[in-house]
XYZ file of C-alpha atoms in Angstrom:
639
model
C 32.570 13.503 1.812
C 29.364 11.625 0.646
C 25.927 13.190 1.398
C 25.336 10.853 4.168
C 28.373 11.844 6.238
C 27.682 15.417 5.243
C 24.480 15.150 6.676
C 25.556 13.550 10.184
C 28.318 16.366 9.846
C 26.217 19.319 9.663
C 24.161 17.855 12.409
C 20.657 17.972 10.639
C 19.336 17.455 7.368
C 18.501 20.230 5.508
C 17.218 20.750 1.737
C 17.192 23.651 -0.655
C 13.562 24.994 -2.588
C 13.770 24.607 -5.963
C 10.388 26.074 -6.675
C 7.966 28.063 -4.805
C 5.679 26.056 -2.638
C 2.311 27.917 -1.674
C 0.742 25.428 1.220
C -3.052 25.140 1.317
C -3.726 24.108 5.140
C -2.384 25.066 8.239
C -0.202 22.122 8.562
C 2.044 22.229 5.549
C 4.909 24.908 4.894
C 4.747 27.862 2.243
C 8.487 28.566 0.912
C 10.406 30.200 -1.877
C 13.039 29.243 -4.533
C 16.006 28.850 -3.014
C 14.470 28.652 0.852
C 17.011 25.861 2.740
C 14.807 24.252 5.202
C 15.366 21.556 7.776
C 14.366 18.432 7.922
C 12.356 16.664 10.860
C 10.867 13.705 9.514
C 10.748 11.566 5.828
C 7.864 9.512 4.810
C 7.885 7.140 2.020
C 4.955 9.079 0.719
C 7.384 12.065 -0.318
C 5.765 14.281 2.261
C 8.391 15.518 4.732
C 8.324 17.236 7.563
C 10.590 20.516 8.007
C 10.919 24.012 9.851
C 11.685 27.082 8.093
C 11.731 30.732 9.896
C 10.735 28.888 13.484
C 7.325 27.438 11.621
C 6.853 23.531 11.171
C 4.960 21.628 8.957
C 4.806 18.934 6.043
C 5.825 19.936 2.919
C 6.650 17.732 -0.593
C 9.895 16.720 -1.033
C 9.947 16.543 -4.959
C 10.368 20.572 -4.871
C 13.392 20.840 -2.911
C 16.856 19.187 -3.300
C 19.144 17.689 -0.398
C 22.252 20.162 0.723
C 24.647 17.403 0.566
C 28.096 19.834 1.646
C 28.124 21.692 4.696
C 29.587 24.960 2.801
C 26.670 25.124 0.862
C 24.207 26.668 3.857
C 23.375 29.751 4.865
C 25.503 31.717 7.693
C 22.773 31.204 9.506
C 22.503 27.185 9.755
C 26.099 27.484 10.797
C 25.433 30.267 13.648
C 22.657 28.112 15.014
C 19.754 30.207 13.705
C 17.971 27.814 12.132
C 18.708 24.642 13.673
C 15.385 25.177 15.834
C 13.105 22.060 15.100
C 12.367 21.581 19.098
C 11.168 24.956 19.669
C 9.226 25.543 16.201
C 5.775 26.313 16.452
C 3.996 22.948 15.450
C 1.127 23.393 12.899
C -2.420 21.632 13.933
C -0.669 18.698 14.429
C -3.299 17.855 17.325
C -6.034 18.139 15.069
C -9.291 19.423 16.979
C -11.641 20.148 14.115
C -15.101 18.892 14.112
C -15.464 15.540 12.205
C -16.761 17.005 9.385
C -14.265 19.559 8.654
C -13.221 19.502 4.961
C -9.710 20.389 6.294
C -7.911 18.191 8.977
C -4.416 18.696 7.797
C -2.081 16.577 5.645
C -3.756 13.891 7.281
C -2.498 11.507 4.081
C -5.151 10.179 1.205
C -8.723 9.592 2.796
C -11.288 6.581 1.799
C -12.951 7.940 -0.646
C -16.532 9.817 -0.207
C -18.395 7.494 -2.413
C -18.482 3.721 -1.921
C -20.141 2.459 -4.610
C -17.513 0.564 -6.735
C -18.115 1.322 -10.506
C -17.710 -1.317 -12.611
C -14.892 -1.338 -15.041
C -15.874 -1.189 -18.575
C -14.412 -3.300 -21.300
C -12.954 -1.065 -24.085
C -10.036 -0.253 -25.659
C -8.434 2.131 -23.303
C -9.616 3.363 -20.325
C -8.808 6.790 -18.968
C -5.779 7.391 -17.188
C -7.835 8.056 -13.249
C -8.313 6.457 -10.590
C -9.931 2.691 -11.350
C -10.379 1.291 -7.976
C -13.016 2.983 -6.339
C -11.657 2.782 -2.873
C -9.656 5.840 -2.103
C -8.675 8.950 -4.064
C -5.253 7.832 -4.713
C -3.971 5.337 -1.841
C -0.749 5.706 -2.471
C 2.004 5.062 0.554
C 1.238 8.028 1.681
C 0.427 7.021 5.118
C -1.086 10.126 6.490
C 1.839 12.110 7.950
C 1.149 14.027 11.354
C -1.321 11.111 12.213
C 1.529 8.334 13.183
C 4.456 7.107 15.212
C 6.871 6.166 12.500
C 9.938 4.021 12.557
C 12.526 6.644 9.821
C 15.233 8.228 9.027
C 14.743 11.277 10.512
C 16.493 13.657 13.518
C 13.205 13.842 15.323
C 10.004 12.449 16.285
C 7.006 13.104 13.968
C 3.619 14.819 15.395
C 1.020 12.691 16.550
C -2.956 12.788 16.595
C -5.633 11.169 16.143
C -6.781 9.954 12.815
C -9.062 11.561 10.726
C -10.219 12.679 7.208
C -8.117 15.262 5.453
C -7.895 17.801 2.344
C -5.953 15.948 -0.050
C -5.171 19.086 -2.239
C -1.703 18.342 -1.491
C -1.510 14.897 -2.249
C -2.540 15.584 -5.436
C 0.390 17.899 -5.773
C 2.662 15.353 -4.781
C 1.622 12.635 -6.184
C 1.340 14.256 -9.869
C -2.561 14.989 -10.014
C -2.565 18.508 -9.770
C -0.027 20.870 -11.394
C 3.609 20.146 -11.126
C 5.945 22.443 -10.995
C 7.495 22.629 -14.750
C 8.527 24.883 -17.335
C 5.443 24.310 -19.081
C 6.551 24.678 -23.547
C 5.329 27.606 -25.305
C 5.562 28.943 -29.009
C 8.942 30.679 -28.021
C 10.415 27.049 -26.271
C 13.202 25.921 -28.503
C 12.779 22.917 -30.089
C 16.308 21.192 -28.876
C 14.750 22.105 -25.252
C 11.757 20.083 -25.832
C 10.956 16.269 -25.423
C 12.394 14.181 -27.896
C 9.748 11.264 -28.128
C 6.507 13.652 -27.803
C 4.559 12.180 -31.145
C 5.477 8.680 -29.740
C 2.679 9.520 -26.381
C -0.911 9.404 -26.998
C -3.043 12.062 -24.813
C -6.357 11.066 -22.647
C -7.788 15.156 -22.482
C -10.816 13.503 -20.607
C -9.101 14.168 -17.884
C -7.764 17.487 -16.159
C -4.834 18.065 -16.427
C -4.527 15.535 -19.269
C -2.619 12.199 -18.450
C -0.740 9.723 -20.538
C -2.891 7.162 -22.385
C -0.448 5.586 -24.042
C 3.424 5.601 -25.464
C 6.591 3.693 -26.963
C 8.662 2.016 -24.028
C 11.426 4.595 -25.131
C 8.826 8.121 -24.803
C 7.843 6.507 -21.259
C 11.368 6.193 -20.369
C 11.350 10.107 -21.443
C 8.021 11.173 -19.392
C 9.628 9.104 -16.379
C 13.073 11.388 -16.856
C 11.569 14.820 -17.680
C 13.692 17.286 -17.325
C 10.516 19.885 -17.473
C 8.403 18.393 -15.361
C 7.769 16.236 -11.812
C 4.780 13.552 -11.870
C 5.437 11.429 -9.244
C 1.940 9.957 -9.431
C 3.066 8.506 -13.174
C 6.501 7.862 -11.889
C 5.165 5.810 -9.172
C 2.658 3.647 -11.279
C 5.641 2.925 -14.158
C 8.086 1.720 -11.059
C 5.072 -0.380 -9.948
C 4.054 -2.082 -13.325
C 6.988 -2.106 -15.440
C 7.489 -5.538 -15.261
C 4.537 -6.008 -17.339
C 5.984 -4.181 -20.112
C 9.687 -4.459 -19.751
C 12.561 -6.075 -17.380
C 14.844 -4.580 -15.104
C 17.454 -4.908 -17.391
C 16.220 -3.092 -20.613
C 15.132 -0.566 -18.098
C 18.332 0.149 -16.607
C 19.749 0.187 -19.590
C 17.534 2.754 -21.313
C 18.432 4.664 -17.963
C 21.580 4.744 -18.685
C 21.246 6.086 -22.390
C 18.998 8.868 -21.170
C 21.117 9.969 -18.275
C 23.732 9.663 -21.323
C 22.067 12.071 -23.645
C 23.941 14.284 -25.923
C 22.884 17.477 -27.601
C 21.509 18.310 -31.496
C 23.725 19.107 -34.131
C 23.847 22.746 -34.978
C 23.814 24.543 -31.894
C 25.334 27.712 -30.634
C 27.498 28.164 -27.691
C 24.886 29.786 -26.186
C 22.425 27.195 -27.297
C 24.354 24.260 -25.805
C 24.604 26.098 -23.011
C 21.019 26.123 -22.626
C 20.513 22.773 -23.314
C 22.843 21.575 -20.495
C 21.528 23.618 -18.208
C 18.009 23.202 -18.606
C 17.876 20.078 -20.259
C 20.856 17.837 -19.704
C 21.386 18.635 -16.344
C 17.877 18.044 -14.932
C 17.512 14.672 -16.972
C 20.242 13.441 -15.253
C 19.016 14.493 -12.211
C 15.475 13.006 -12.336
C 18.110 9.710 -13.718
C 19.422 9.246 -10.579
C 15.800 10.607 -8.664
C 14.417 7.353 -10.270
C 16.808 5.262 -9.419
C 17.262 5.788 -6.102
C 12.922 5.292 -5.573
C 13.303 2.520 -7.402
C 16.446 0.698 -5.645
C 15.220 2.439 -2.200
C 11.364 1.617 -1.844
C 10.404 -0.214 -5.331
C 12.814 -2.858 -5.834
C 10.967 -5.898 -6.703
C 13.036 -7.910 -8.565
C 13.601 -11.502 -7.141
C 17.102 -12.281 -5.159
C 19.132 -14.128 -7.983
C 22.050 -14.041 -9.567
C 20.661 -11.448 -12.343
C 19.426 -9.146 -9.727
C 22.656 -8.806 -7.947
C 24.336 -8.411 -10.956
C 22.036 -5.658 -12.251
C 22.451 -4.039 -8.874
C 26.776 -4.223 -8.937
C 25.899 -2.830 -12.424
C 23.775 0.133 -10.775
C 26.357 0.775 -8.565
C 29.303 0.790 -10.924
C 27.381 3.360 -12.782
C 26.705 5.661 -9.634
C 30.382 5.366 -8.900
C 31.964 6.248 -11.990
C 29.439 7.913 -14.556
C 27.273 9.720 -11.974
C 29.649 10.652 -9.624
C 31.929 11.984 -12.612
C 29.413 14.367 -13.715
C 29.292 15.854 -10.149
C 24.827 15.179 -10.581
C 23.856 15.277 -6.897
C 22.473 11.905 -5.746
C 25.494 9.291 -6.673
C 26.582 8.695 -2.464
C 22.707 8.176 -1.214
C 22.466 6.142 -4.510
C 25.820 3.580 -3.548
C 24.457 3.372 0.026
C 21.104 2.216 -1.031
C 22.592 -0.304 -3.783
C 25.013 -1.556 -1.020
C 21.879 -2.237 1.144
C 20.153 -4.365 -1.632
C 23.787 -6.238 -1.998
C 24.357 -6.882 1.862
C 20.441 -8.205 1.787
C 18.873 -5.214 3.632
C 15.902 -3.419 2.826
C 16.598 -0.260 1.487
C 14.518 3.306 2.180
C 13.400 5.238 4.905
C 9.687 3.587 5.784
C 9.430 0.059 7.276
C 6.619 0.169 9.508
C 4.463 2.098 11.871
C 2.044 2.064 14.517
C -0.684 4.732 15.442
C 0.642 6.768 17.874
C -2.699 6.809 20.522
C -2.820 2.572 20.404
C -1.341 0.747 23.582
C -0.927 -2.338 23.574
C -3.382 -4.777 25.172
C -1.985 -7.316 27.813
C -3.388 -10.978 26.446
C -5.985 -12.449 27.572
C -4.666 -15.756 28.414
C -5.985 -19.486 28.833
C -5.965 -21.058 32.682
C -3.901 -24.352 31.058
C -1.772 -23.003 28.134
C -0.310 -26.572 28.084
C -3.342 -28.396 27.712
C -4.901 -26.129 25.048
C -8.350 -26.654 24.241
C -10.325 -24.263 21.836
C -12.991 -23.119 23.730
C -10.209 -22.326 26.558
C -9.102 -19.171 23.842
C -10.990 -16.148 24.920
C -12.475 -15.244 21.304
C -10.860 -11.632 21.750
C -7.122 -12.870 22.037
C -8.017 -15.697 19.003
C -9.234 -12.893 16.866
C -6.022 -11.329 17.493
C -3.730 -14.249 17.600
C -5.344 -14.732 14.125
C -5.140 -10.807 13.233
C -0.960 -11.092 13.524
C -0.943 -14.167 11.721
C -2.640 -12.535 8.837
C -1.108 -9.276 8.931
C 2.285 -10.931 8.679
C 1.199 -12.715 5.649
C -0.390 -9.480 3.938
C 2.404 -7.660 4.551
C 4.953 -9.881 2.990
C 2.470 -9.324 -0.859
C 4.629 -7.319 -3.100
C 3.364 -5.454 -6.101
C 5.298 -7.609 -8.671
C 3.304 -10.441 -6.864
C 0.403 -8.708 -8.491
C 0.968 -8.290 -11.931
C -0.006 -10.789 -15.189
C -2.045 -12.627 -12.932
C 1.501 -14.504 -11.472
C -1.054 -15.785 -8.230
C -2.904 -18.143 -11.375
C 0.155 -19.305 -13.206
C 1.383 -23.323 -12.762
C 4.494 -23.291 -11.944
C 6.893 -25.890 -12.731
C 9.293 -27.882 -10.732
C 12.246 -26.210 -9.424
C 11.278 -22.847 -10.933
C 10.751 -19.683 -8.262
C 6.984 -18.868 -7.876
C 6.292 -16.079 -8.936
C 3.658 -15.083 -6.244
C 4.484 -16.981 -3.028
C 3.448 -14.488 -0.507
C -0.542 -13.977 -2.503
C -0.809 -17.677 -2.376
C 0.619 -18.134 1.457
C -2.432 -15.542 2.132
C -4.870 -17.298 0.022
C -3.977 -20.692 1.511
C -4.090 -19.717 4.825
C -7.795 -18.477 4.226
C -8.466 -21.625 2.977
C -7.208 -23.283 6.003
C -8.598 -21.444 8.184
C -12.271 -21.934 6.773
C -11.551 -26.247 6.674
C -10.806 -25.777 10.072
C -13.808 -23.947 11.378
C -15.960 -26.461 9.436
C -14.149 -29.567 10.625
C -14.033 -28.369 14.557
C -17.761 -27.822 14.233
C -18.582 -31.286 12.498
C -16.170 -32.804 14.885
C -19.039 -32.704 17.477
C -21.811 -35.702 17.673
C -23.595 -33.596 19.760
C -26.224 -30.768 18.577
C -25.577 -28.470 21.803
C -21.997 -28.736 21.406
C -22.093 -28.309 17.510
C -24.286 -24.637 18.482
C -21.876 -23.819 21.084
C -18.768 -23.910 18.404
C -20.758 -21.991 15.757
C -21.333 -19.460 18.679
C -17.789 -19.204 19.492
C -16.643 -18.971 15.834
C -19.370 -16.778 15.178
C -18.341 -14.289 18.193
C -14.762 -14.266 16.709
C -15.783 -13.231 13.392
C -17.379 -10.075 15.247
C -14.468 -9.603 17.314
C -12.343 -9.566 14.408
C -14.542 -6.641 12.989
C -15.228 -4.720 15.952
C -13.293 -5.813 18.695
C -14.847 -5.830 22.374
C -17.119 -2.891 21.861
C -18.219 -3.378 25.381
C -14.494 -2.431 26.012
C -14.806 0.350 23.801
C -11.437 -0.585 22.091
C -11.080 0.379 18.402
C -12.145 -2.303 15.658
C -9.278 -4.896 14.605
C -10.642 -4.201 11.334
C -9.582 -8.002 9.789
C -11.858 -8.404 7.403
C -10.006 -11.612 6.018
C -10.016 -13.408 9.228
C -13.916 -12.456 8.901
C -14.688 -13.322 5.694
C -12.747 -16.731 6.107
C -15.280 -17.610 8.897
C -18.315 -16.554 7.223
C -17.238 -18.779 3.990
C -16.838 -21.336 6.604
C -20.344 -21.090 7.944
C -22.170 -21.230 4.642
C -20.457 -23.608 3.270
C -22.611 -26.742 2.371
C -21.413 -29.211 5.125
C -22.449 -26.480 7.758
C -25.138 -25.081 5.784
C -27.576 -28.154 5.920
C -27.752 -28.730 9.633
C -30.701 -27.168 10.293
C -31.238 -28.828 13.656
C -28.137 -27.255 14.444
C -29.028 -24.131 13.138
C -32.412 -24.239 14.970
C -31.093 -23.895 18.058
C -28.364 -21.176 17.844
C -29.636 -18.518 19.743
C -30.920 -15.422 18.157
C -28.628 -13.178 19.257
C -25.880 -15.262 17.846
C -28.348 -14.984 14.476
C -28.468 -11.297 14.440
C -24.567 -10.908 14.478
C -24.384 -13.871 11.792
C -26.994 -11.648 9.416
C -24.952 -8.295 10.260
C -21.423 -9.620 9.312
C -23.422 -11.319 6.270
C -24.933 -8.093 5.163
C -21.867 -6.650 5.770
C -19.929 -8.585 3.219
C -22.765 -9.110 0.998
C -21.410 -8.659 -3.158
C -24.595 -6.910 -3.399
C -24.679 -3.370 -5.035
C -20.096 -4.193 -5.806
C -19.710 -5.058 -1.899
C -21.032 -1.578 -0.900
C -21.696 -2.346 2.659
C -17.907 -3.690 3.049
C -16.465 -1.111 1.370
C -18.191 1.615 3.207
C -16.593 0.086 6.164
C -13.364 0.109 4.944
C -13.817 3.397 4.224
C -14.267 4.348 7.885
C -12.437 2.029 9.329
C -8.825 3.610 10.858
C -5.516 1.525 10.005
C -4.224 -0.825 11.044
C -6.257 -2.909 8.924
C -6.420 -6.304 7.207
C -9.170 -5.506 3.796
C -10.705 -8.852 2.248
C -8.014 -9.820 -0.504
C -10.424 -11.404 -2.856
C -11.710 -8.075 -4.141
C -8.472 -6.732 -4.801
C -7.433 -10.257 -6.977
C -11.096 -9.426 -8.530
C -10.100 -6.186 -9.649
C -6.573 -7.451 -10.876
C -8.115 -10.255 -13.317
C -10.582 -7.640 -14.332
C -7.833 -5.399 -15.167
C -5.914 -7.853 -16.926
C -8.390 -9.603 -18.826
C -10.494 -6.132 -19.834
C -8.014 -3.952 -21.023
C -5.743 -4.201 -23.889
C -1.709 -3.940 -22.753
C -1.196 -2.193 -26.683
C -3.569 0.150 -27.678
C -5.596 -1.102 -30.546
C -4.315 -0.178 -34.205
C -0.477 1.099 -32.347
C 2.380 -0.467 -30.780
C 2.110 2.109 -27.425
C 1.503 0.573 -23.990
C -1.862 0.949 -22.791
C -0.254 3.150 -19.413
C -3.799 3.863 -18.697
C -4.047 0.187 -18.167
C -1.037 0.332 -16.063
C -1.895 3.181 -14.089
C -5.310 0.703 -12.998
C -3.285 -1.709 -11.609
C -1.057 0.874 -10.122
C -4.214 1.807 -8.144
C -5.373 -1.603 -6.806
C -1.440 -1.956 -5.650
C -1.264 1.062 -3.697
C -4.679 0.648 -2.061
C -2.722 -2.698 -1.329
C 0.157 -1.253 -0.423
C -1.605 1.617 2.268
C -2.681 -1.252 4.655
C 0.705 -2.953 4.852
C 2.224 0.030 5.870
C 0.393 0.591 9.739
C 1.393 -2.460 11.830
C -0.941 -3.935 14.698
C 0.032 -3.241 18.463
C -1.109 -6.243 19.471
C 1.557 -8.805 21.336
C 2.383 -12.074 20.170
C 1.141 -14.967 22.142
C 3.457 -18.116 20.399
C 1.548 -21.136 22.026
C -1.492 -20.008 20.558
C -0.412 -19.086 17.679
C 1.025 -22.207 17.469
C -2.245 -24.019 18.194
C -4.190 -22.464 15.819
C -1.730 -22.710 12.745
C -1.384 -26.417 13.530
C -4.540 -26.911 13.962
C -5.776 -25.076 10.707
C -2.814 -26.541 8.472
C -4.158 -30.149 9.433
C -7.510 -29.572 9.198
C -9.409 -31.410 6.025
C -10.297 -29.964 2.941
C -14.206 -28.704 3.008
C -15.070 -30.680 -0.009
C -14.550 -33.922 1.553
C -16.340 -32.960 4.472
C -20.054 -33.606 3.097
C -20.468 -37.670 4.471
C -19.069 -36.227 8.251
C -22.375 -34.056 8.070
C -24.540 -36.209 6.908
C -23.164 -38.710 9.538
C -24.034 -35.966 12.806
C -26.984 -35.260 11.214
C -28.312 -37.655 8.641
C -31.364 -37.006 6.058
C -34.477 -37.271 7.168
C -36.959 -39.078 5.384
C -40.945 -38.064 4.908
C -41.528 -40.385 8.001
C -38.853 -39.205 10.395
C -39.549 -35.795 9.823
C -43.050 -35.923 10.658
C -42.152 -37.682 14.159
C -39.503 -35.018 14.564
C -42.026 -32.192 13.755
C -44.928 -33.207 16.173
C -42.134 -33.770 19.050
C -40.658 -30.552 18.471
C -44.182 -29.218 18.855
C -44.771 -30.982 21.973
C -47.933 -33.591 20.588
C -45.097 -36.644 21.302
């Protein structure tokens, strides 16, 4: 019986405590070696949600290990004891804190405190921390007890309201703070310890020390320690691997280490130790990695090569794993069959705040005869909103590597970055269409009237109807797109326009300006990210910034060696995730076709802004020394 029938048979999920676990808020579990808890909920994150002894809370996932056979629990799963999710006393999930508790709960990785974004410096290496001054470490962690998620789970997950939260555990989970490992000592036998150590350069800046630095073969090792758990590293290597290997050669080198074979030399007793606390446990974390990486960080394109490498994956799950009797090989064929049938393998596709209905649309009189002032700037800001979230959501991380968004590519060839350019195309669009509706109107009063409108949208895209007291849309990009629009020469120069746009219309103008300003690294934006609750579109730009920065800054080899500048990597890792976090929260907003419709057509026919410049000189031509003078003393009444 696989693990996956074994599951359904024993009528929950439960997993067994390989280390102890002391919890540091009220809403995560403490447990014990050996503990068998049950499971409630899985995020992507690696932060589940489980009851042991009739508590509940969240707890990381990386210190227990599925009970895949039903003989293997307790008397007391089978008598019923401890199948007791519905009744367990639910920690804080309903968080009531003041806002400026330092402790919410597991709420998931918070913007980060400071929002000024510190310039990378140019240099050889750069130390292995967080680069992209955004959030602590915006992984998928998508702030457990804080959502309504769509998983694999046997019940529903808590709900609340979202807020800040102690990260302390995050930073256990995600590698940051101390994993749980056999840490080497004087008296650690040498056939016990890594095999590629002097190949791994150090950065001690940090605390605890992180890689810098290795051969593709002792990052292969740190990614498979048998010691050791750093999902944090293991994360950023299955993010940006394809910048320093392929999918093949990784596999491959998989493969050898899950093959591994002992030292000449040894004792029975010796060997004995080295399966068991060596051999074992590498193959293990072998088929730990490839299970995230099949199940949630698959990014390979769907070829012939891919499919191949996955029957590959699978033929080795079926005969080498499973022959070894290494836990893992039945969730490992069921994810691999996924990939080959074309689904989407893992446990999180998307979710939606828990406390957000769904707004009925405001809709035109004559959705037949559209006309764009008939659009109540609301339901365009969130016609647009879907648009754009569909498009940001479809970015993967190998999309974001080497700069693939820059490169030419060449007839009949894949691109390597389809969804980043859809996104950046469609911002494009959008701002050519703004500037041609605008110039599309001989008359001043009607031009001000379509600034006002576009103007208003670019607010309601922000904030939403605050008179409605509805949260923010938070689409920054749909924002941004319009404000590029509006300063853009064509629409720039018509100051008789401009002169008679009302000042309250100014005032929002200057605010949405101010607030996406590059002064001071795009501090006032960022602070509003920062605050801003998901869902939430950011401004892609900075992020592509970043990415070239990254790229272009930093050495891939460290100078004077042949290692892989990981600290490199684990900057780009960064950007992705903080990426990645916004994709994960969808909008519950409802899908009005015909104007979506309208506006996409509308936008993809609209004329590029550069050849714009004669239509606004043609609604509102120079004015020579002469007319100006005429124009001035009639404005001022004398004519």
């Amino acid at each position: 019986m696989n693990s996956i029938a074994s599951t359904a048979a024993m009528g929950a999920m439960y997993v067994r405590a390989l280390y102890d676990y002391e919890a540091d808020d009220r809403a995560s579990l403490s447990f014990h070696e050996g503990d068998v808890i049950q499971v409630i909920t899985q995020l992507e994150s690696g932060w589940w949600d489980g009851v042991i002894h009739g508590v509940r809370g969240w707890f990381p996932n990386n210190y227990c290990q599925i009970i895949t056979s039903p003989d293997d629990l307790p008397d007391a799963v089978h008598n019923g004891a401890l199948d007791n999710a519905e009744e367990a006393e639910i920690y804080d999930h309903n968080y009531d804190q003041d806002d400026d508790s330092e402790k919410n709960g597991p709420a998931g990785v918070p913007r980060e405190d400071s929002f000024t974004r510190t310039p990378l410096q140019r240099g050889e290496t750069m130390p292995y921390e967080r680069p992209h001054q955004r959030t602590e470490s915006r992984t998928a962690s998508v702030r457990p007890p804080l959502v309504t998620s769509q998983l694999l789970s046997e019940g529903e997950p808590p709900t609340g309201n979202l807020r800040k939260g102690d990260y302390s555990k995050v930073k256990k989970i995600l590698g940051e703070g101390p994993s749980p490992q056999a840490p080497a000592t004087e008296d650690t036998p040498e056939f016990l310890l890594p095999d590629y150590e002097n190949e791994v350069s150090w950065d001690a800046r940090t605390s605890p020390p992180t890689i810098r630095g290795g051969s593709l073969l002792a990052l292969v090792e740190q990614l498979t320690h048998h010691d050791k758990l750093d999902s944090n590293f293991n994360n950023t290597f299955l993010l940006t691997y394809r910048s320093f290997t392929s999918a093949r050669e990784l596999f491959e080198l998989l493969v050898k280490r899950f093959g591994i074979q002992p030292p000449g030399g040894l004792t029975q007793a010796d060997y004995e130790a080295w399966r068991d606390r060596k051999q074992k446990l590498i193959q293990f974390q072998v088929v730990n990695i490839l299970k995230s990486w099949f199940g949630n960080l698959w990014m390979e394109e769907d070829n012939k090569e891919s499919k191949q490498l996955i029957r590959d994956v699978y033929t080795f799950a079926r005969d080498t794993v499973k022959s070894t009797e290494t836990p893992g090989s039945a969730p490992l064929m069921a994810i691999l069959d996924q990939r080959l049938g074309g689904k989407e393998a893992g446990c999180r596709r998307m979710i939606r705040t828990a406390d957000q209905d769904m707004p009925t649309p405001i809709m035109p009189n004559n959705i037949k005869k559209l006309k764009l002032l008939d659009i109540d700037v609301v339901e365009f800001a969130r016609q647009l909103t879907i648009v754009e979230f569909r498009l940001y959501g479809k970015i993967k991380a190998s999309e974001c590597l080497n700069k693939k968004w820059q490169k030419k590519v060449a007839e009949g060839e894949p691109d390597p970055a389809p969804n980043v350019k859809a996104l950046i195309l469609h911002s494009n669009q959008m701002k050519n269409w703004v500037v041609e509706v605008i110039l599309a109107q001989m008359d001043v009063k009607k031009r001000v009237v379509v600034i006002q409108y576009f103007v208003s949208v670019a607010d309601a895209s922000a904030y939403l109807a605050i008179q409605s007291r509805c949260r923010g849309l938070n689409n920054f990009s749909t924002l941004i797109s319009i404000l590029s629009a509006l300063d853009t020469a064509p629409i720039a120069r018509l100051k008789r326009t401009w002169d008679q746009v009302p000042q309250h219309t100014h005032t929002t103008l200057e605010s949405v300006r101010r607030l996406m300003a590059s002064t001071k690294g795009f501090g006032e934006y960022l602070m509003a990210l920062h605050a801003a609750n998901p869902p939430c579109i950011p401004f892609f730009g900075i992020y592509l910034s970043d990415l070239t920065f990254i790229e272009e800054g930093i050495p891939s080899i460290i100078k004077k060696t042949n290692l892989i500048n990981f600290a490199k990597r684990a900057k780009m890792a960064e950007v992705i995730r903080d990426i990645q976090q916004d994709q994960n929260v969808e909008y519950s907003l409802q899908p009005v076709p015909e104007l979506q419709d309208y506006i996409l057509n509308n936008m993809q026919a609209a004329v590029n802004v550069h050849e714009m410049y004669d239509k606004s000189l043609q609604v509102e031509p120079r004015d020579g020394e002469d007319e100006m003078i005429v124009r001035g003393l009639a404005e001022s009444g004398f004519l």
